[in-house]
XYZ file of C-alpha atoms in Angstrom:
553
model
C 71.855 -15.588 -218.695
C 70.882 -12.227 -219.465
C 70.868 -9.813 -216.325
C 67.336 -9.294 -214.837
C 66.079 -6.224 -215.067
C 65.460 -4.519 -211.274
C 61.658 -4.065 -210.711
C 59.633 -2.982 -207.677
C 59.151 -5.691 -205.087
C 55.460 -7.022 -204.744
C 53.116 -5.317 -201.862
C 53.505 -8.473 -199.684
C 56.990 -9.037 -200.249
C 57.721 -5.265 -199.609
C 55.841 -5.694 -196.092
C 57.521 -9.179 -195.118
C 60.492 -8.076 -192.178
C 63.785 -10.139 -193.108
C 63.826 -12.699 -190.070
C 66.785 -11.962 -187.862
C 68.072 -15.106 -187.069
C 70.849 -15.014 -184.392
C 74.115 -16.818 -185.574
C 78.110 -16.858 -184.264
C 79.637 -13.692 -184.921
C 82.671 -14.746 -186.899
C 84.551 -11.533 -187.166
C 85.464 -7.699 -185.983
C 82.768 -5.322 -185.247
C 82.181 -2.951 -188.585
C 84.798 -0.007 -189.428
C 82.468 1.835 -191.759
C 84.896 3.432 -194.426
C 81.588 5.889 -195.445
C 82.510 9.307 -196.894
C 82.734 11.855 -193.709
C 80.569 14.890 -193.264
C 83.705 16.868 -191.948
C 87.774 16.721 -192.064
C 89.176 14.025 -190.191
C 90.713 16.534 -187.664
C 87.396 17.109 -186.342
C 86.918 17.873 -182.796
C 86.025 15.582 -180.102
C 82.206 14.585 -179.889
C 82.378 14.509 -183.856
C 79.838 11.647 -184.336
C 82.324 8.570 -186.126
C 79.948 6.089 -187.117
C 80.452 2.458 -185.924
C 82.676 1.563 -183.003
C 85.115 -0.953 -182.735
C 88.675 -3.061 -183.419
C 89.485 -1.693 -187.013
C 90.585 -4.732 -188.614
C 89.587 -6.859 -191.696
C 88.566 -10.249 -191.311
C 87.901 -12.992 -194.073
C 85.754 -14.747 -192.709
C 82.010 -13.940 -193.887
C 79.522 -11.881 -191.585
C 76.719 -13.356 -190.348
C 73.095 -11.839 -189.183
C 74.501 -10.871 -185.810
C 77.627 -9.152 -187.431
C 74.833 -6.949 -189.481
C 72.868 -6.778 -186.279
C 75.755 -5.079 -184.238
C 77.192 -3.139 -187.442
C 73.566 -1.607 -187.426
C 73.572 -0.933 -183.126
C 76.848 1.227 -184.103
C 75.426 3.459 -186.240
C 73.249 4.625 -183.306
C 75.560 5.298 -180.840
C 74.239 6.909 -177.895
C 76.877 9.829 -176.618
C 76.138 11.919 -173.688
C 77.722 15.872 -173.729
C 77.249 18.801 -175.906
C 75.687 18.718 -179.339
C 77.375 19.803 -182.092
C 75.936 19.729 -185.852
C 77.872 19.113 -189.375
C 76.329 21.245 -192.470
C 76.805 19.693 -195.936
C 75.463 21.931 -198.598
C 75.327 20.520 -202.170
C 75.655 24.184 -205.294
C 74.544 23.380 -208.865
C 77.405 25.329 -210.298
C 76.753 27.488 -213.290
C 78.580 29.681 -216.408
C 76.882 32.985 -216.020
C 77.528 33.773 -219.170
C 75.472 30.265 -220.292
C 73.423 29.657 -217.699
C 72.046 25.983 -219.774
C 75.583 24.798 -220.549
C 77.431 21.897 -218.450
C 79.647 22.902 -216.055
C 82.645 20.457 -215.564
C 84.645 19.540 -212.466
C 87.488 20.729 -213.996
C 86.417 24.197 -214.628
C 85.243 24.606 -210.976
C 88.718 23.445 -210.081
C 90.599 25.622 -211.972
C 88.548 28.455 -210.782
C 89.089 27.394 -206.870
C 92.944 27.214 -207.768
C 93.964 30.322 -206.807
C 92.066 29.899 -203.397
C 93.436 26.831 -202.452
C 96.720 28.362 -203.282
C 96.060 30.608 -200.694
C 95.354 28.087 -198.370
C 98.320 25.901 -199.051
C 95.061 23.132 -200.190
C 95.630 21.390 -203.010
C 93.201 18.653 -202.561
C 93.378 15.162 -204.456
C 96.152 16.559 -207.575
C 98.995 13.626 -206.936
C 102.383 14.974 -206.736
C 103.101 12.568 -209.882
C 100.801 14.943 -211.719
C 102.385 16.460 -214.925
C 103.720 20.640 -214.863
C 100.278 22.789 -215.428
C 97.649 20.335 -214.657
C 94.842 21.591 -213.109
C 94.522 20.278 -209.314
C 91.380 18.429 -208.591
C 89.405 20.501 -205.727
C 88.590 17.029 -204.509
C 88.966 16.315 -200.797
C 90.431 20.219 -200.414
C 89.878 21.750 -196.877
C 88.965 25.570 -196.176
C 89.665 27.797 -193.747
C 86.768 26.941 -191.940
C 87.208 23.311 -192.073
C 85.028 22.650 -194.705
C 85.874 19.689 -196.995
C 84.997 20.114 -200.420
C 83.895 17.594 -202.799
C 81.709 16.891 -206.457
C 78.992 14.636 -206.632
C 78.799 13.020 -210.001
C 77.158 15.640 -212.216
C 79.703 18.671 -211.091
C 77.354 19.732 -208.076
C 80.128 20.868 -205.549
C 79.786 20.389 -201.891
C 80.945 21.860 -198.765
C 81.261 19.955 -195.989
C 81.341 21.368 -193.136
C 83.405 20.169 -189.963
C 80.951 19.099 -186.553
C 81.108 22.394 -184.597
C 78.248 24.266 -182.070
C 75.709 25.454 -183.888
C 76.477 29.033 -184.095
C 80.212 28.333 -185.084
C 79.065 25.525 -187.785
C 76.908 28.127 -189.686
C 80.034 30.930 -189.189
C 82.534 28.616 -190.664
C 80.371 27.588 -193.339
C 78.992 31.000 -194.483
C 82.811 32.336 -194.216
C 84.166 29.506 -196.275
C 80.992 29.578 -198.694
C 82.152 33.434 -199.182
C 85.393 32.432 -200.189
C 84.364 29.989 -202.930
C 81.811 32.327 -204.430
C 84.214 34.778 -204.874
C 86.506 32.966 -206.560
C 84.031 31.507 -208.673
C 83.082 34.744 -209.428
C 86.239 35.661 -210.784
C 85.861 32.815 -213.561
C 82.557 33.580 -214.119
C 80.923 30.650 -212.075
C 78.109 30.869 -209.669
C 76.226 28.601 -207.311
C 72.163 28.453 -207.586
C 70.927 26.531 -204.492
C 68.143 24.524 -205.850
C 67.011 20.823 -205.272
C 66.701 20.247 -209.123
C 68.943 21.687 -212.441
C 65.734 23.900 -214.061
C 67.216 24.388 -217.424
C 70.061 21.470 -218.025
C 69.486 17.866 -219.222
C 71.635 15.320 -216.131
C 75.737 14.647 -217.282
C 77.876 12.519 -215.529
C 80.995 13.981 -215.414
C 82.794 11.757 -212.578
C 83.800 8.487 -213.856
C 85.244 6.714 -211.068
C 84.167 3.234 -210.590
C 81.990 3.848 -207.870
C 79.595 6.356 -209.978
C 79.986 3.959 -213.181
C 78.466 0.909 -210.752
C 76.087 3.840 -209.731
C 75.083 4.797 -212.930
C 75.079 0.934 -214.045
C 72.341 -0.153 -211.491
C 69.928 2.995 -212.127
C 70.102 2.097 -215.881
C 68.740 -1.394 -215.411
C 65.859 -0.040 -213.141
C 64.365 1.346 -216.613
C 63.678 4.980 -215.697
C 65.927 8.043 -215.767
C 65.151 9.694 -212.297
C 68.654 7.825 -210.606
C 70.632 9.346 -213.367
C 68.581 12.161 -212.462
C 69.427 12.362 -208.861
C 73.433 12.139 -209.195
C 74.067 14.902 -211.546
C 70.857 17.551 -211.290
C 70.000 17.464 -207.845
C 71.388 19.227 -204.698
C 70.426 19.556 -200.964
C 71.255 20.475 -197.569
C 72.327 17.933 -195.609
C 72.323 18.216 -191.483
C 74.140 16.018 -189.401
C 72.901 15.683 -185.977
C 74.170 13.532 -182.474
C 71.845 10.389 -182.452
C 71.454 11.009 -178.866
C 72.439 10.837 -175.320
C 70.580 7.280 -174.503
C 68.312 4.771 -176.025
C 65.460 6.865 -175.179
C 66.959 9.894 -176.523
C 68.218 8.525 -179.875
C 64.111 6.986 -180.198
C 63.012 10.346 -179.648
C 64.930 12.390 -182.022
C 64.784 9.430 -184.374
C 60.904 10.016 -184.293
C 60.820 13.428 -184.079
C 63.027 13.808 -187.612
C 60.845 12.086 -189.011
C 57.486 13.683 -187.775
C 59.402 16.885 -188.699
C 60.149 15.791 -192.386
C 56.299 17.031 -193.684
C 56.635 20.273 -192.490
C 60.435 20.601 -193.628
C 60.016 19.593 -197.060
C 56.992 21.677 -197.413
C 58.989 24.963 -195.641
C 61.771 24.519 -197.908
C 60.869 22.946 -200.947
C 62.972 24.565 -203.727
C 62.975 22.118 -207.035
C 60.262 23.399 -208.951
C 61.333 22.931 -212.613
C 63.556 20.459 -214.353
C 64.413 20.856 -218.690
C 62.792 24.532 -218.709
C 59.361 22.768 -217.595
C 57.382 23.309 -213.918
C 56.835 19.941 -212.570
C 53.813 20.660 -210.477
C 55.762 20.001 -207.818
C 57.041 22.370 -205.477
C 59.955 19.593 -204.067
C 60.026 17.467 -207.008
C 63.129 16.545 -205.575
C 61.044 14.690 -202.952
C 58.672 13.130 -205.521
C 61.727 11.817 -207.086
C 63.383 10.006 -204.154
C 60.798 8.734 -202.523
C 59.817 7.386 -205.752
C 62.896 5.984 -206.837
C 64.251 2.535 -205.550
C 61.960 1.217 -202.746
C 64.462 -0.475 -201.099
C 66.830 2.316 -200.470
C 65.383 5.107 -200.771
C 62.399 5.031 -198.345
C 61.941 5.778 -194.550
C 63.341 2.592 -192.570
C 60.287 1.483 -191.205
C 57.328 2.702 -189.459
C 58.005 6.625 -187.640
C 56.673 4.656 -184.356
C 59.384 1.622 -183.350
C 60.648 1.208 -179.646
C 64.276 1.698 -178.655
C 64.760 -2.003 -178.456
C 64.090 -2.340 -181.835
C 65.229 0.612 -183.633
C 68.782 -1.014 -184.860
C 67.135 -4.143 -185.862
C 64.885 -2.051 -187.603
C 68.192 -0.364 -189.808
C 69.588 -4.108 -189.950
C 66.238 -5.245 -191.580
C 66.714 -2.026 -194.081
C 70.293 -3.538 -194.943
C 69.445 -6.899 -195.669
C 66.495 -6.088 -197.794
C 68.307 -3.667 -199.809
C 69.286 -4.213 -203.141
C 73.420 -4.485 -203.793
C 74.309 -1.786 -205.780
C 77.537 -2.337 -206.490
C 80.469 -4.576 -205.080
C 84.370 -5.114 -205.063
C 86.051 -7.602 -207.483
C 89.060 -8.790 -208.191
C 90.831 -6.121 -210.840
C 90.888 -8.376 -213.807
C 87.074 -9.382 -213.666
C 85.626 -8.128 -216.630
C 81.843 -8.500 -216.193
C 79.726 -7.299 -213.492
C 77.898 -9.190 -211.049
C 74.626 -9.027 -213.359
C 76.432 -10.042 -216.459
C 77.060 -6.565 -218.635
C 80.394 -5.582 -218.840
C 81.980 -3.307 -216.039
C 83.938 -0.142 -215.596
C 86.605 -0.533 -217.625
C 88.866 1.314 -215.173
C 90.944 -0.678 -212.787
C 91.737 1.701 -210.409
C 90.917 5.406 -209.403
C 89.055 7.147 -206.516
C 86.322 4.344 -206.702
C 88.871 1.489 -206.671
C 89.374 -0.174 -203.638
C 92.168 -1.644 -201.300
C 91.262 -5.633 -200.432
C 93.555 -7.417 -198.547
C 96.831 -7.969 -200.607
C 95.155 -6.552 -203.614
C 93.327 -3.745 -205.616
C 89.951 -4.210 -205.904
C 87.290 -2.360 -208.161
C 83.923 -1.923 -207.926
C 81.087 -3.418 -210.330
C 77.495 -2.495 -210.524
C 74.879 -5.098 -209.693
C 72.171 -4.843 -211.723
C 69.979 -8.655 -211.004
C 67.772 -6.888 -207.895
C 70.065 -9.516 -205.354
C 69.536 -8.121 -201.952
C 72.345 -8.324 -199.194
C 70.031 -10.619 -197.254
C 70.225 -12.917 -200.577
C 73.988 -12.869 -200.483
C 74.015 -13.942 -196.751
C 72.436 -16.570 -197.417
C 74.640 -17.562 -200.045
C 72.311 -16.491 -203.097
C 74.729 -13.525 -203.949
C 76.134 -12.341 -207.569
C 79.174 -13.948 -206.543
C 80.336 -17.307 -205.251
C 82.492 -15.747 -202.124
C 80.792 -14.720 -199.043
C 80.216 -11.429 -198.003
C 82.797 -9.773 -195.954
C 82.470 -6.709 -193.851
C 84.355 -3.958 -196.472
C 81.049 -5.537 -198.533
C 78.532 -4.736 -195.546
C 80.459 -1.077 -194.762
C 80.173 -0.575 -199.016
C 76.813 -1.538 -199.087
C 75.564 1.240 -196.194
C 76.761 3.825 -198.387
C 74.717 3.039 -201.018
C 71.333 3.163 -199.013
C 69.708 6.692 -198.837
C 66.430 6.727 -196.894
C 65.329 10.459 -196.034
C 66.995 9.943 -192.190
C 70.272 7.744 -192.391
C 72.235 6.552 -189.468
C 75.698 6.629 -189.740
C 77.283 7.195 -186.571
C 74.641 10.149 -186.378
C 71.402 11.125 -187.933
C 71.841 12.119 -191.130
C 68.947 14.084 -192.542
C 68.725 14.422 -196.157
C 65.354 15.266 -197.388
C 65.654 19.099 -197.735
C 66.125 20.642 -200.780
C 69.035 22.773 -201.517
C 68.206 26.834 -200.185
C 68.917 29.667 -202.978
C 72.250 32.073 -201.228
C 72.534 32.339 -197.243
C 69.175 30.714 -197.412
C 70.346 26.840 -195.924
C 71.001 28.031 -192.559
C 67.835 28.550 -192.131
C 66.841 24.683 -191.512
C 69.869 24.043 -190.454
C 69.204 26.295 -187.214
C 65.484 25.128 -187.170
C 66.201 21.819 -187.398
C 69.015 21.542 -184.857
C 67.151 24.045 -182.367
C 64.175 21.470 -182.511
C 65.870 17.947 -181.666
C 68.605 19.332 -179.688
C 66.184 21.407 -177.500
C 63.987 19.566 -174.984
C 61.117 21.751 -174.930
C 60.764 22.558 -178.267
C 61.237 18.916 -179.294
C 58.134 17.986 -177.442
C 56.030 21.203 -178.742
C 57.232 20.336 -182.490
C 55.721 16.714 -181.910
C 52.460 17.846 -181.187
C 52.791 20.433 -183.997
C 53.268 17.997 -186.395
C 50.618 15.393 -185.587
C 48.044 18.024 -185.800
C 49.501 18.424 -190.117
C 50.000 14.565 -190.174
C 50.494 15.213 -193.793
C 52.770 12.797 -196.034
C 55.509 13.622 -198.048
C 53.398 13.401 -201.658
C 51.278 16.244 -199.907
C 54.238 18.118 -198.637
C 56.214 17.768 -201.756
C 53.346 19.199 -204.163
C 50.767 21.967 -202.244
C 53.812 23.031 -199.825
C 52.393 25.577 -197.256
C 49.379 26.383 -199.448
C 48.180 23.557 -196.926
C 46.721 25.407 -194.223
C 47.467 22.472 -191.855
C 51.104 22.514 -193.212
C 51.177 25.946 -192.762
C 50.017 26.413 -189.414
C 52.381 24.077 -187.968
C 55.371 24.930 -189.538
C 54.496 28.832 -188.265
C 54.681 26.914 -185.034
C 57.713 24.696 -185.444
C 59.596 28.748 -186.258
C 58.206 29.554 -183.325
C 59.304 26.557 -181.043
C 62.869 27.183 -182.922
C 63.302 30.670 -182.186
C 62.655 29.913 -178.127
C 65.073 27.184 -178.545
C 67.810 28.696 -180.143
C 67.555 31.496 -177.209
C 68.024 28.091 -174.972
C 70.864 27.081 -176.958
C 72.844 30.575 -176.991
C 72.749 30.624 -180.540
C 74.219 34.358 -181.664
C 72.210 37.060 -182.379
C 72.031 37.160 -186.303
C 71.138 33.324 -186.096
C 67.780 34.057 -184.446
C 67.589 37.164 -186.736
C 67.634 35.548 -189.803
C 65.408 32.635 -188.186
C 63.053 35.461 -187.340
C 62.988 37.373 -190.865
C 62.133 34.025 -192.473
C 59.011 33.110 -190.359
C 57.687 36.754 -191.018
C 58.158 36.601 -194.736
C 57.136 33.193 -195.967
C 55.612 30.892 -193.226
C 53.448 33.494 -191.868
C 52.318 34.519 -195.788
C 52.039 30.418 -196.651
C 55.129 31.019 -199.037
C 58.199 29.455 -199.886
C 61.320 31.447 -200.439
C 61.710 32.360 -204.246
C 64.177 29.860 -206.246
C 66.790 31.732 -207.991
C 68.826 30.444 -211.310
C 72.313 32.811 -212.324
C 71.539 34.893 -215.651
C 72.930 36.785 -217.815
C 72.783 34.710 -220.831
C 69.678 35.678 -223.882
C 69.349 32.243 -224.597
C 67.206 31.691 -221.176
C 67.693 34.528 -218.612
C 64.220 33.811 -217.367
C 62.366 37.162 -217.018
C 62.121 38.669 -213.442
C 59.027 37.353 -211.374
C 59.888 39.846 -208.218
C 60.666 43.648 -208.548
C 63.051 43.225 -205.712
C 65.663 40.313 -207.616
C 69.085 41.494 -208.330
C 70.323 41.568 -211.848
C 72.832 38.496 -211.288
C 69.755 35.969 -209.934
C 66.142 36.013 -210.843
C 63.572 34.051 -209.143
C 62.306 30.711 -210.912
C 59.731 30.390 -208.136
C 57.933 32.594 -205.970
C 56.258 31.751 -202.805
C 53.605 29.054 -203.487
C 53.035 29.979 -207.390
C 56.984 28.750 -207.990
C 56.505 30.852 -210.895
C 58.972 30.025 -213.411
C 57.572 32.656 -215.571
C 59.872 31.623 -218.425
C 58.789 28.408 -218.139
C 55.529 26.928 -219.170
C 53.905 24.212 -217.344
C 52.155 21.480 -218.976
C 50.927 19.489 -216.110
C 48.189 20.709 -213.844
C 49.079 21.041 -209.977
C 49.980 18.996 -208.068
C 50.065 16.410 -211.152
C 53.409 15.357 -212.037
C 54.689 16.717 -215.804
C 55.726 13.265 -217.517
C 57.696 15.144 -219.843
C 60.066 16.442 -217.203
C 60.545 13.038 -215.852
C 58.969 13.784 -212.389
């Protein structure tokens, strides 16, 4: 039977809850094996996802099991905060600022750093004389973890630290890579979306071919899209210190998300084209699979019902991808597989190597529980732990709140939300003054994504949520140049209804856009300015807010 191509769910079936039947938990509570936000050697507080006996069991999981796997990634965990910064670079050739950029040029360029550093990240000692070490899994000074996603965006990690001493490390170990970068002619352009250069997978491990696999048989390009053009800033956040607490600031990141995406919307442009969009970014997740990619359920839930909520999510979700035995050579939706047995997206089963296989029929997990899967064996919970790494709603709890729906910030630019962001969940007072800010610009995200802070409700309250910040940080200790560069921000683009210009490296006379600001250096010229994103080099066919077909928005 030919595999059946993934379409949306029907407006009743995409508003009927997944009924949570309790049934006898038949094995160990969930060891989530997702990618960490920070090194291992993390210090104590570091949110770790899940809790529990880490061991494997065979038996398959059952509702409860999903119930309690979802109740562990909202731990509640009384003490000081601390926040982890991910920040995702499209990395580009100065001297070609449209040409690909592979992993392996970034990695040579890093080389000499990590020599420094005694960091040779993922290059196996079985590796032949001269090859280049893969930057993969490499830690920094500052304990940030570096990583690619699959289109040669590199990330830095950073580890779970204070505020103030999470954006130090970061900036300090951002430094470092620049300048090294630098040396080979590389730069990083902080932007949600590639302006100039058509999406190229470069990483080919199993778990991006499955990837790649499922978004193919959803008909549309955006997933492709989304692993190898876009880039964000990621902030990890404590879920709380109590059920109350973890509703709250559950609530409150998502009242906040509006505001946010309109303050820091910085994807403008994708294949030389404006989108009409000034987060088109946004526009494209939201828009993307609507079983993964959305908010997990309404903003307003109780704290009695916020994990079932997230266990709901889960079960309704499509599978992505799953584990197989290594000689399987079809996927689960028919097509052939990854042709790779083993590599970084292989995994370890018990007693054997395992690979991962898109699924590309639109089976849920929900449908594999109860016993509908693509395969004849039950789930097991490496499948369940697999599967939450595969869902990316705007908030995701992992252990923590992981907020993902900002777009990447051009230079020093990310610490901005980052401080903003922390300063008003962590902080009591302006927690409950940022609620009321944003009910009074109850705008949603297709609003926020498109007019930005040319909104004037948008505008007003994210003036205030700056505000409310700045008094929190003070509460907080953050350091001086913290609040300074908190301040300098509000004056220069909330207060005007702007958004801070989106840069792109140049020096190439193939497509060094033209300068839209007298004040841009030579190396980085803005693509957008304030609420024009004026990509003068680049002519928009779409009227505002409309998206442009032709750039796949």
């Amino acid at each position: 039977m030919p595999p059946r191509p993934i379409s949306a769910p029907s407006a009743a079936a995409a508003n009927t809850r997944p009924t949570l039947t309790p049934a006898r938990s038949l094995a160990a509570p969930p060891d989530v094996a997702t990618r960490p936000a920070a090194p291992p050697r993390a210090p104590a507080g570091r949110p770790t996802g899940p809790r529990g006996p880490r061991r494997r069991s065979l038996a398959g999981v059952t509702v409860d099991d999903v119930l309690r796997f979802a109740a562990g990634c909202l731990p509640a965990r009384p003490g000081p905060r601390s926040v982890g910064v991910e920040t995702e670079w499209l990395v580009v050739d100065r001297a070609a600022n449209d040409a690909p950029v592979p992993p392996e040029r970034t990695s040579a360029a890093l080389a000499p750093l990590l020599a420094t550093l005694g960091s040779n990240g993922s290059a196996a000692s079985g590796e032949p004389a001269g090859a280049v070490p893969d930057a993969t899994g490499a830690v920094l000074a500052g304990g940030s973890r570096l990583t690619f996603e699959p289109g040669g965006q590199l990330e830095l990690s950073g580890a779970p630290l204070p505020l103030s001493a999470a954006l130090d490390a970061v900036r300090a170990d951002l430094a470092q890579v620049r300048a090294a970068l630098a040396d080979a002619g590389l730069a990083l352009a902080g932007l949600g979306l590639d302006p100039l250069r058509p999406p190229t997978r470069w990483l080919t491990d199993d778990r991006y071919a499955s990837m790649a696999g499922y978004w193919a048989a959803s008909g549309h390009d955006a997933g492709r899209i989304m692993m190898c053009s876009s880039a964000s800033v990621q902030i990890n956040l404590d879920a709380g210190a109590d059920p109350l607490d973890i509703v709250r600031r559950w609530r409150l990141a998502h009242r906040l998300r509006p505001v946010l995406v309109a303050m820091f919307a910085a994807s403008p442009a994708r294949l030389g084209r404006l989108t009409g969009f000034g987060s088109a970014r946004t526009r494209m997740w939201e828009s993307l699979d609507p079983t993964r990619t959305v908010q997990v359920g309404p903003t307003q839930v109780a704290a009695a019902d916020l994990a079932d909520r997230w266990a709901e999510y889960l079960l309704s979700a499509r599978l992505m991808m799953i584990a197989v035995a290594p000689d399987t050579g079809r996927d689960a939706g028919g097509s052939a597989g990854p042709s790779s047995a083993t590599g970084p997206g292989s995994r370890t089963g018990p007693g054997r190597q395992q690979r991962l296989v898109a699924v590309r029929d639109g089976t849920t997990f929900g449908d594999w529980l109860r016993g509908a899967g693509p395969t004849d064996r039950p789930p097991l919970y490496d499948d369940l732990a697999l599967h939450a790494t595969t869902i990316f709603p705007p908030v995701r709890p992992r252990g923590w709140l992981e907020i993902r729906y900002l777009d990447a910030q051009p230079g020093d630019g990310w610490l901005v939300p980052v401080a903003v962001t922390t300063a008003l969940l962590d902080d009591p007072v302006a927690s409950a003054g940022a609620l009321a800010a944003c009910r009074e610009a109850d705008k949603g995200w297709r609003q926020a994504s498109a007019f930005g802070l040319r909104d004037d409700a948008l505008r007003r309250a994210a003036v205030s949520c700056v505000d409310l910040a700045l008094d929190g940080l003070v509460r907080l200790g953050a350091d001086e140049s913290t609040r300074a560069a908190v301040a300098r921000f509000r004056d220069r683009y909330p207060a005007r209804g702007r958004t801070p210009p989106t840069t792109w490296p140049t020096g190439s006379p193939r497509s060094a856009p033209p300068a839209c600001s007298a004040t841009s250096s030579a190396e980085e010229r803005p693509t957008g300015h304030g609420d024009r994103h004026c990509l003068s080099s680049l002519p928009k066919i779409c009227a505002h807010p409309g998206p442009n077909p032709a750039a796949g928005v």
